[in-house]
PDB file of C-alpha atoms in Angstrom:
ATOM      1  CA  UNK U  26      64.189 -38.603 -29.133  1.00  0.00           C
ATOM      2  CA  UNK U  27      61.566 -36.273 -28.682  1.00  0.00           C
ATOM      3  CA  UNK U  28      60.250 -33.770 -31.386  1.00  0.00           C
ATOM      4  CA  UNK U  29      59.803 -29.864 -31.118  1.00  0.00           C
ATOM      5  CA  UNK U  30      57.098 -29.101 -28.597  1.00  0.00           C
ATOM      6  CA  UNK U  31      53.922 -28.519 -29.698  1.00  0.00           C
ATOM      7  CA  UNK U  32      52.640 -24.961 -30.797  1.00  0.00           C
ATOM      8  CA  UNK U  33      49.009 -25.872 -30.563  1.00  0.00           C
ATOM      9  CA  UNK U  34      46.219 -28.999 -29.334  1.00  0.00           C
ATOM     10  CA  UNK U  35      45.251 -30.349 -26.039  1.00  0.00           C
ATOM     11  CA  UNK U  36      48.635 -31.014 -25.190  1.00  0.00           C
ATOM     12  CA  UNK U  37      48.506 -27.578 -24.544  1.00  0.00           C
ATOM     13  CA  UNK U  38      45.483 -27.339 -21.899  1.00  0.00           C
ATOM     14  CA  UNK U  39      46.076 -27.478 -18.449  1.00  0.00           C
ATOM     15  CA  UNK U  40      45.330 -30.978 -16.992  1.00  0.00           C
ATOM     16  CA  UNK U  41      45.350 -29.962 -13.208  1.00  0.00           C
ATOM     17  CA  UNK U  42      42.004 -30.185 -12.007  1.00  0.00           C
ATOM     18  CA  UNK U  43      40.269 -30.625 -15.658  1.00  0.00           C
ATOM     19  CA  UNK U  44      38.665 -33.851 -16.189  1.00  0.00           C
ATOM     20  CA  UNK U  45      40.068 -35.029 -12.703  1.00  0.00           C
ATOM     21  CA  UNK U  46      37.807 -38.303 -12.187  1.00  0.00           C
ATOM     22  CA  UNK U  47      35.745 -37.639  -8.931  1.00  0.00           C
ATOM     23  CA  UNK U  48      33.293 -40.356  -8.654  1.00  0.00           C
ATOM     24  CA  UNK U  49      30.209 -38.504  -9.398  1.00  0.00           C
ATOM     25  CA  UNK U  50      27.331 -40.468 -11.560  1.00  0.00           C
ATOM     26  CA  UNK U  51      26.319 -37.433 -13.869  1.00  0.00           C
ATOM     27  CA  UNK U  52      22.588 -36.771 -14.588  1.00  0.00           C
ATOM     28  CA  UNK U  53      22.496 -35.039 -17.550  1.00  0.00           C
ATOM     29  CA  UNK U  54      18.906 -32.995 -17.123  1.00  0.00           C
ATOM     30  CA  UNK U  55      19.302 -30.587 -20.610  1.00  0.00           C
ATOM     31  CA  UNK U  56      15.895 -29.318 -19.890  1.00  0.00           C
ATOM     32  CA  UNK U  57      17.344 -27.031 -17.045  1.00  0.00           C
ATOM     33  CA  UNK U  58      19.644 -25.390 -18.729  1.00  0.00           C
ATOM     34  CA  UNK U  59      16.882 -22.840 -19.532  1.00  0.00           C
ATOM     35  CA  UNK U  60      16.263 -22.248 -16.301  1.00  0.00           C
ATOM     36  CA  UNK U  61      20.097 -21.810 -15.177  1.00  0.00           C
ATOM     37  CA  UNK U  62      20.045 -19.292 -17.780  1.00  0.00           C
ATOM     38  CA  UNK U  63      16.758 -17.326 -16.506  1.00  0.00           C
ATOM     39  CA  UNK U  64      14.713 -17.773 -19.669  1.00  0.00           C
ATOM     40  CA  UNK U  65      11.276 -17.195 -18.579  1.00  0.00           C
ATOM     41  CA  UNK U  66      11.895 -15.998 -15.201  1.00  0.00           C
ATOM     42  CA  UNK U  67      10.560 -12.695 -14.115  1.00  0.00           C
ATOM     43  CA  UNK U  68      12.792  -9.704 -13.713  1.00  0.00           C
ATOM     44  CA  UNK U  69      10.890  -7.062 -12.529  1.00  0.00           C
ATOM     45  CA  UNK U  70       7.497  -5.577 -11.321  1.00  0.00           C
ATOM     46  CA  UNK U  71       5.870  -7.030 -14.308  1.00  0.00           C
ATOM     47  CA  UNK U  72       4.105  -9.977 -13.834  1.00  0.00           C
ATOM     48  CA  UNK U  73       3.757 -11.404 -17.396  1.00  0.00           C
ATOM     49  CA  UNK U  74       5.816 -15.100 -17.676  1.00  0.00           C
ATOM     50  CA  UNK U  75       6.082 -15.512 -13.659  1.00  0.00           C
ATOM     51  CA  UNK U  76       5.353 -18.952 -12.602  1.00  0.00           C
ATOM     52  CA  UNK U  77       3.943 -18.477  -9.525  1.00  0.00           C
ATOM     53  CA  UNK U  78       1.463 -15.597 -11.138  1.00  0.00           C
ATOM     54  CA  UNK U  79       0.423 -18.739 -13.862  1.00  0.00           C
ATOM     55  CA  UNK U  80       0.258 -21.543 -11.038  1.00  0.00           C
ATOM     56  CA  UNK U  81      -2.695 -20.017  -9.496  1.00  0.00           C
ATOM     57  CA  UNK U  82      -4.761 -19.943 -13.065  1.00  0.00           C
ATOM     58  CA  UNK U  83      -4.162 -24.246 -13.356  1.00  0.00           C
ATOM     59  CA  UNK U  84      -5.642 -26.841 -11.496  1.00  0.00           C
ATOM     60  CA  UNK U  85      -4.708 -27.387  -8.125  1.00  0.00           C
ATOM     61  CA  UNK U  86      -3.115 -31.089  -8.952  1.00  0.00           C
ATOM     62  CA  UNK U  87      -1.460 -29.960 -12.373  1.00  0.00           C
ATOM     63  CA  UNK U  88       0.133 -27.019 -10.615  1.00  0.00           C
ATOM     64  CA  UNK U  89       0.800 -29.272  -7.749  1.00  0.00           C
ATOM     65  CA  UNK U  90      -1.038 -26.706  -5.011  1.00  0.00           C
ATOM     66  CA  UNK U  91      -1.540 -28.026  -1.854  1.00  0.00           C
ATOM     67  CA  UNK U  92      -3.957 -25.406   0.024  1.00  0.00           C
ATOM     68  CA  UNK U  93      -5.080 -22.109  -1.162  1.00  0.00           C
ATOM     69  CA  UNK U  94      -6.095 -19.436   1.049  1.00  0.00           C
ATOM     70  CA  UNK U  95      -7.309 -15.521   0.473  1.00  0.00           C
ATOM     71  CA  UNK U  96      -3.520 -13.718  -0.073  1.00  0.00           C
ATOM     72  CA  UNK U  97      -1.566 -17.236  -0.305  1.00  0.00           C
ATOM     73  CA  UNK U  98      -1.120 -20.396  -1.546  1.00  0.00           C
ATOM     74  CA  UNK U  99       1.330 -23.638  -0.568  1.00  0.00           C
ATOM     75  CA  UNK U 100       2.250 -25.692  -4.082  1.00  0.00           C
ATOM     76  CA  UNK U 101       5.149 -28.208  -4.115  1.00  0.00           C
ATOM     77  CA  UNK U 102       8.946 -27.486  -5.014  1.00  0.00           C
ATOM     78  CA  UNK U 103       9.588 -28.787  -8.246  1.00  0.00           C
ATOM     79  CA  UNK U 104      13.341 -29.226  -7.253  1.00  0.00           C
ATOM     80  CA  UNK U 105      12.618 -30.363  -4.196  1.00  0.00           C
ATOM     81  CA  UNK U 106      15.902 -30.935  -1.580  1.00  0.00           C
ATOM     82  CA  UNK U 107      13.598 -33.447   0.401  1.00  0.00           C
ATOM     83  CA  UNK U 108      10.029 -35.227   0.279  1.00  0.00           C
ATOM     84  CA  UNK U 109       7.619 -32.795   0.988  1.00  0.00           C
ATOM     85  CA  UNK U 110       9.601 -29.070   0.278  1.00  0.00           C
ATOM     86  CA  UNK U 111       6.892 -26.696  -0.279  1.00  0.00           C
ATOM     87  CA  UNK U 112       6.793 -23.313  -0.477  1.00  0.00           C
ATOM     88  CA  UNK U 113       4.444 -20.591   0.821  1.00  0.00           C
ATOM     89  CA  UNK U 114       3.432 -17.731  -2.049  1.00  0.00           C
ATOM     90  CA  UNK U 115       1.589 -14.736  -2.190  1.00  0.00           C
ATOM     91  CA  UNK U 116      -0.986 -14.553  -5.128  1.00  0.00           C
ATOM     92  CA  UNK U 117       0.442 -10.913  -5.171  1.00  0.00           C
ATOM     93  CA  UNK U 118       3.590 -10.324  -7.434  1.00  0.00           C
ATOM     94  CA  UNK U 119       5.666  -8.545  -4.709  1.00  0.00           C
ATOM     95  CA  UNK U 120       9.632  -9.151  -4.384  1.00  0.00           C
ATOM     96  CA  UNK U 121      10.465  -8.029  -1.141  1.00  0.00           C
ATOM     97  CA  UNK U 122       9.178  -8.918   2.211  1.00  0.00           C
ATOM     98  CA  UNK U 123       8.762  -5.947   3.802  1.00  0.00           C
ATOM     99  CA  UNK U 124       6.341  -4.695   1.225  1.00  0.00           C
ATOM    100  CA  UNK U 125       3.768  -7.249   2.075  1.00  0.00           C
ATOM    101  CA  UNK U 126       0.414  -6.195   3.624  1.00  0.00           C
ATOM    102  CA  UNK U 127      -0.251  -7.088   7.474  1.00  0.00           C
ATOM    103  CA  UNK U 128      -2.624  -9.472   5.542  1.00  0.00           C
ATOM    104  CA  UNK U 129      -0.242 -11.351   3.633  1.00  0.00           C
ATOM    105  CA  UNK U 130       2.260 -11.562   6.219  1.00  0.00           C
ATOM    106  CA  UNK U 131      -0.175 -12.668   8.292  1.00  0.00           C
ATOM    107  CA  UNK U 132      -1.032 -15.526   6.507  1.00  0.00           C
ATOM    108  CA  UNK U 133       2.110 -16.673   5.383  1.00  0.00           C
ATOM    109  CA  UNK U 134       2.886 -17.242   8.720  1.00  0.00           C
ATOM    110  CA  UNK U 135       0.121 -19.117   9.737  1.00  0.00           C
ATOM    111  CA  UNK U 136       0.103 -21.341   6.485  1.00  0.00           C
ATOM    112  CA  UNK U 137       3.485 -22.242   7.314  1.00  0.00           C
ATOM    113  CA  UNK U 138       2.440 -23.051  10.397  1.00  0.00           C
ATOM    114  CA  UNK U 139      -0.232 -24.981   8.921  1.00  0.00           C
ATOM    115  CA  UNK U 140       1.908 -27.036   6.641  1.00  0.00           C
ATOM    116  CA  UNK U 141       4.471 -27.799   9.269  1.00  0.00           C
ATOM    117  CA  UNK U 142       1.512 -29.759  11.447  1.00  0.00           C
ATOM    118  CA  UNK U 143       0.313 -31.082   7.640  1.00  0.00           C
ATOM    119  CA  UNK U 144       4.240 -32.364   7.180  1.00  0.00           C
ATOM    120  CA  UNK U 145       4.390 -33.843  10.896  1.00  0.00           C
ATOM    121  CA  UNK U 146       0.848 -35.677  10.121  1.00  0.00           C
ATOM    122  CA  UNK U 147       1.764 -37.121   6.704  1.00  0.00           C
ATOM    123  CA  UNK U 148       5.448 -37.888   7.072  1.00  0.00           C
ATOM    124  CA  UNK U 149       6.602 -37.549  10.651  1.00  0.00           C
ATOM    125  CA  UNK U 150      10.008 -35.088   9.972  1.00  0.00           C
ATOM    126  CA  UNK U 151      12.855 -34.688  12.798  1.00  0.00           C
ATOM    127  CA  UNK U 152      12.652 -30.659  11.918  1.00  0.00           C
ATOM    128  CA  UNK U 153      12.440 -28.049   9.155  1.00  0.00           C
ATOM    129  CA  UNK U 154      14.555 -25.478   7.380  1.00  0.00           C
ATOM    130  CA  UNK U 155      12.441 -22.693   6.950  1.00  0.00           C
ATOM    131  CA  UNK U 156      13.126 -19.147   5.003  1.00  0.00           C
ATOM    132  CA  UNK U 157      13.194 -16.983   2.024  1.00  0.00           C
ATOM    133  CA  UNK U 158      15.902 -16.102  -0.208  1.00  0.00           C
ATOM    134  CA  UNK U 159      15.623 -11.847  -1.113  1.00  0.00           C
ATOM    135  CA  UNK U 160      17.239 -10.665  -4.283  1.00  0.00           C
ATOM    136  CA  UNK U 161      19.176 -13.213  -6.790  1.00  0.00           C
ATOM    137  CA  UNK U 162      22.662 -12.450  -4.743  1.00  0.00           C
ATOM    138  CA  UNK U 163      20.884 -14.440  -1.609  1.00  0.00           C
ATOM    139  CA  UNK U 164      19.902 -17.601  -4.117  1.00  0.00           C
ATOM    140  CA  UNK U 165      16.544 -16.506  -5.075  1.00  0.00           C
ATOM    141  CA  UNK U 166      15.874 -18.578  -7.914  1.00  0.00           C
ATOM    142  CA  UNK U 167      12.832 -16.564  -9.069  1.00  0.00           C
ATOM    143  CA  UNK U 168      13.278 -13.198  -7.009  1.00  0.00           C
ATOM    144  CA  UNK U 169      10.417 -11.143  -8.354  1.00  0.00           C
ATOM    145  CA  UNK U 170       7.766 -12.852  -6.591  1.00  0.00           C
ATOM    146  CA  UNK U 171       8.544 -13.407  -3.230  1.00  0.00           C
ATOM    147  CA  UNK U 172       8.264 -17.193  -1.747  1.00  0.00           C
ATOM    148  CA  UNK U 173       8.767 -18.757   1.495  1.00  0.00           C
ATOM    149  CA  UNK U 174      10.499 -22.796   1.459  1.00  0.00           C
ATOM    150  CA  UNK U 175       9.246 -25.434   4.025  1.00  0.00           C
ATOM    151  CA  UNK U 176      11.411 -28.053   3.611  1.00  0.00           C
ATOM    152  CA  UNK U 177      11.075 -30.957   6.128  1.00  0.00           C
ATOM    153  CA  UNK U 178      14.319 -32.975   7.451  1.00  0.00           C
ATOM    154  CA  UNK U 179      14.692 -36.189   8.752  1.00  0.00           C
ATOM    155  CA  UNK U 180      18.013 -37.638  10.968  1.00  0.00           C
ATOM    156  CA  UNK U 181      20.374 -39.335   8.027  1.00  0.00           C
ATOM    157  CA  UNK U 182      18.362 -37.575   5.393  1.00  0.00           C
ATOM    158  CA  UNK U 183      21.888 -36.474   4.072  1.00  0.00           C
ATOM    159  CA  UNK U 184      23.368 -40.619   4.195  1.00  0.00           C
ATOM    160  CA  UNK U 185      25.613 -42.095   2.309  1.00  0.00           C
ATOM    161  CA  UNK U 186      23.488 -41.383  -1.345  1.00  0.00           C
ATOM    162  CA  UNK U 187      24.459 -38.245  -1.521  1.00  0.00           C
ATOM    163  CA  UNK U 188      27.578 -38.082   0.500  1.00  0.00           C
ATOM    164  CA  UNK U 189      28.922 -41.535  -1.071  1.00  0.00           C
ATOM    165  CA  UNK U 190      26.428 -42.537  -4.032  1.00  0.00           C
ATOM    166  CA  UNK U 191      26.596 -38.964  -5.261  1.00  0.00           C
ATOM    167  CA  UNK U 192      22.262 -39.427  -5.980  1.00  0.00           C
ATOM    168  CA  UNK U 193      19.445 -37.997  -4.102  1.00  0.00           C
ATOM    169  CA  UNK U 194      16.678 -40.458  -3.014  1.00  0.00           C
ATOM    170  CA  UNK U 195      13.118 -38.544  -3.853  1.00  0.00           C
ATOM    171  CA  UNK U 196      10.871 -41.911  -2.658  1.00  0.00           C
ATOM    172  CA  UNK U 197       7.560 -40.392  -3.971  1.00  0.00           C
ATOM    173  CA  UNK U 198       6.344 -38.818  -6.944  1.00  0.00           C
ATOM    174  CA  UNK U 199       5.823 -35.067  -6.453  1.00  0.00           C
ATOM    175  CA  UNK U 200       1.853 -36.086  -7.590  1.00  0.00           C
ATOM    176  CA  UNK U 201       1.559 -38.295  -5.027  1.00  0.00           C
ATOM    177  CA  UNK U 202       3.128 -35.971  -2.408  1.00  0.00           C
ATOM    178  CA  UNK U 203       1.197 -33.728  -3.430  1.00  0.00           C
ATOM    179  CA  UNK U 204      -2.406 -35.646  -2.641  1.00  0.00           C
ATOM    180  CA  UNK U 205      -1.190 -36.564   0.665  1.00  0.00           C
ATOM    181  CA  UNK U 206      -0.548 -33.074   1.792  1.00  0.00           C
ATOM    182  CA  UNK U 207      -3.679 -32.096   0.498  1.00  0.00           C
ATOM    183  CA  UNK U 208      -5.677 -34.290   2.041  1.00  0.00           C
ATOM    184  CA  UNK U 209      -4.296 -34.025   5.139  1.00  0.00           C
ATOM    185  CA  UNK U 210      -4.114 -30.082   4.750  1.00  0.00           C
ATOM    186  CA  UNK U 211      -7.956 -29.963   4.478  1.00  0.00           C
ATOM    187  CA  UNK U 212      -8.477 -32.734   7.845  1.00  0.00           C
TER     188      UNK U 212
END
C-alpha cells in the first residue's frame, strides 16, 4: 500500500519534456557562457572592450584578418556556421548601417564582392548567405559595431551530421582558413 504523497523532492517536478532523452551528443564549451551573457561586449557608442575595435591593433594572423583595406577589414568568424564565414567590418565603431559614409559603404560592398571571388577560388561554394543583423532583437551578437557575414554554402552542407549526428563538421582549422583566403585575397 502506498504512503501519503509527498509534500516535497523531485517527485514533485514535472517530468514532461524535462530530461526527455533526444539524442543530442552535448559539447559542453563553458568558455561561452561569458559571451551568452554579454560580458565584454560593447553596448553603446563607446568603443572601449569592442572586439572588432581591438582586432585591428593585433596581427593580421592572430586576429585571423584576411584583407585590410582604408574604411574595412574581412577577419574570420570565430563561430563559424561553415568553412570560410567571414565577415566584412568597418574600422569605424558605428552600429547602424545607414550611418555609414558613402566611403564605407562603398567598400563594404566591394570587399564582399572581393571575398566572394576569394571563397569561389579557394573552396569552390554552391552559393552564399550574405547580410547583417541590426540591433540585438535581429541576432546581432555584437550590435555596436556594425558587421557584414559572408558565409559560403555548399549542396549537403547541412547532411546527416547535423541533422542525424547532431555535430558540425569544421574540416580546417580557422588558422589555416585563414592563410588560404589570404593568399588568395592578395592574387
Amino acid at each position: 500500500m502506498a504512503g501519503p504523497a509527498p509534500t516535497e523532492g523531485p517527485e514533485l517536478v514535472p517530468q514532461d519534456g524535462v530530461g526527455e532523452p533526444d539524442a543530442l551528443q552535448r559539447l559542453w564549451t563553458p568558455h561561452r557562457m561569458a559571451y551568452i551573457r554579454g560580458e565584454g561586449k560593447p553596448d553603446g557608442q563607446d568603443s572601449d572592450g569592442c572586439p572588432f575595435c581591438g582586432l585591428v591593433r593585433l596581427d593580421d594572423a592572430e586576429a585571423l584578418i584576411i584583407a585590410r583595406g582604408s574604411t574595412v577589414y574581412a577577419v574570420l568568424n570565430l563561430y563559424p556556421y561553415n568553412p570560410g564565414h567571414l565577415m566584412v567590418v568597418p574600422y569605424r565603431h558605428v552600429a547602424d548601417y545607414t550611418d555609414l559614409t558613402a566611403a564605407e559603404t562603398d567598400e563594404l560592398a566591394r570587399f564582399t564582392q572581393q571575398a566572394m571571388r576569394v571563397a569561389r577560388k579557394v573552396a569552390s561554394p554552391h552559393g552564399f548567405n550574405i547580410g547583417m543583423n541590426q540591433g540585438v532583437v535581429a541576432g546581432a551578437g555584437i550590435a555596436a559595431h556594425l558587421h557584414q557575414h559572408l558565409v559560403p554554402r555548399w549542396g549537403g552542407d547541412a547532411n546527416f551530421m547535423p541533422v542525424i549526428g547532431h555535430t558540425k563538421v569544421l574540416p580546417q582549422l580557422l588558422a589555416e582558413t585563414r592563410t588560404l583566403l589570404a593568399s588568395a585575397w592578395a592574387d
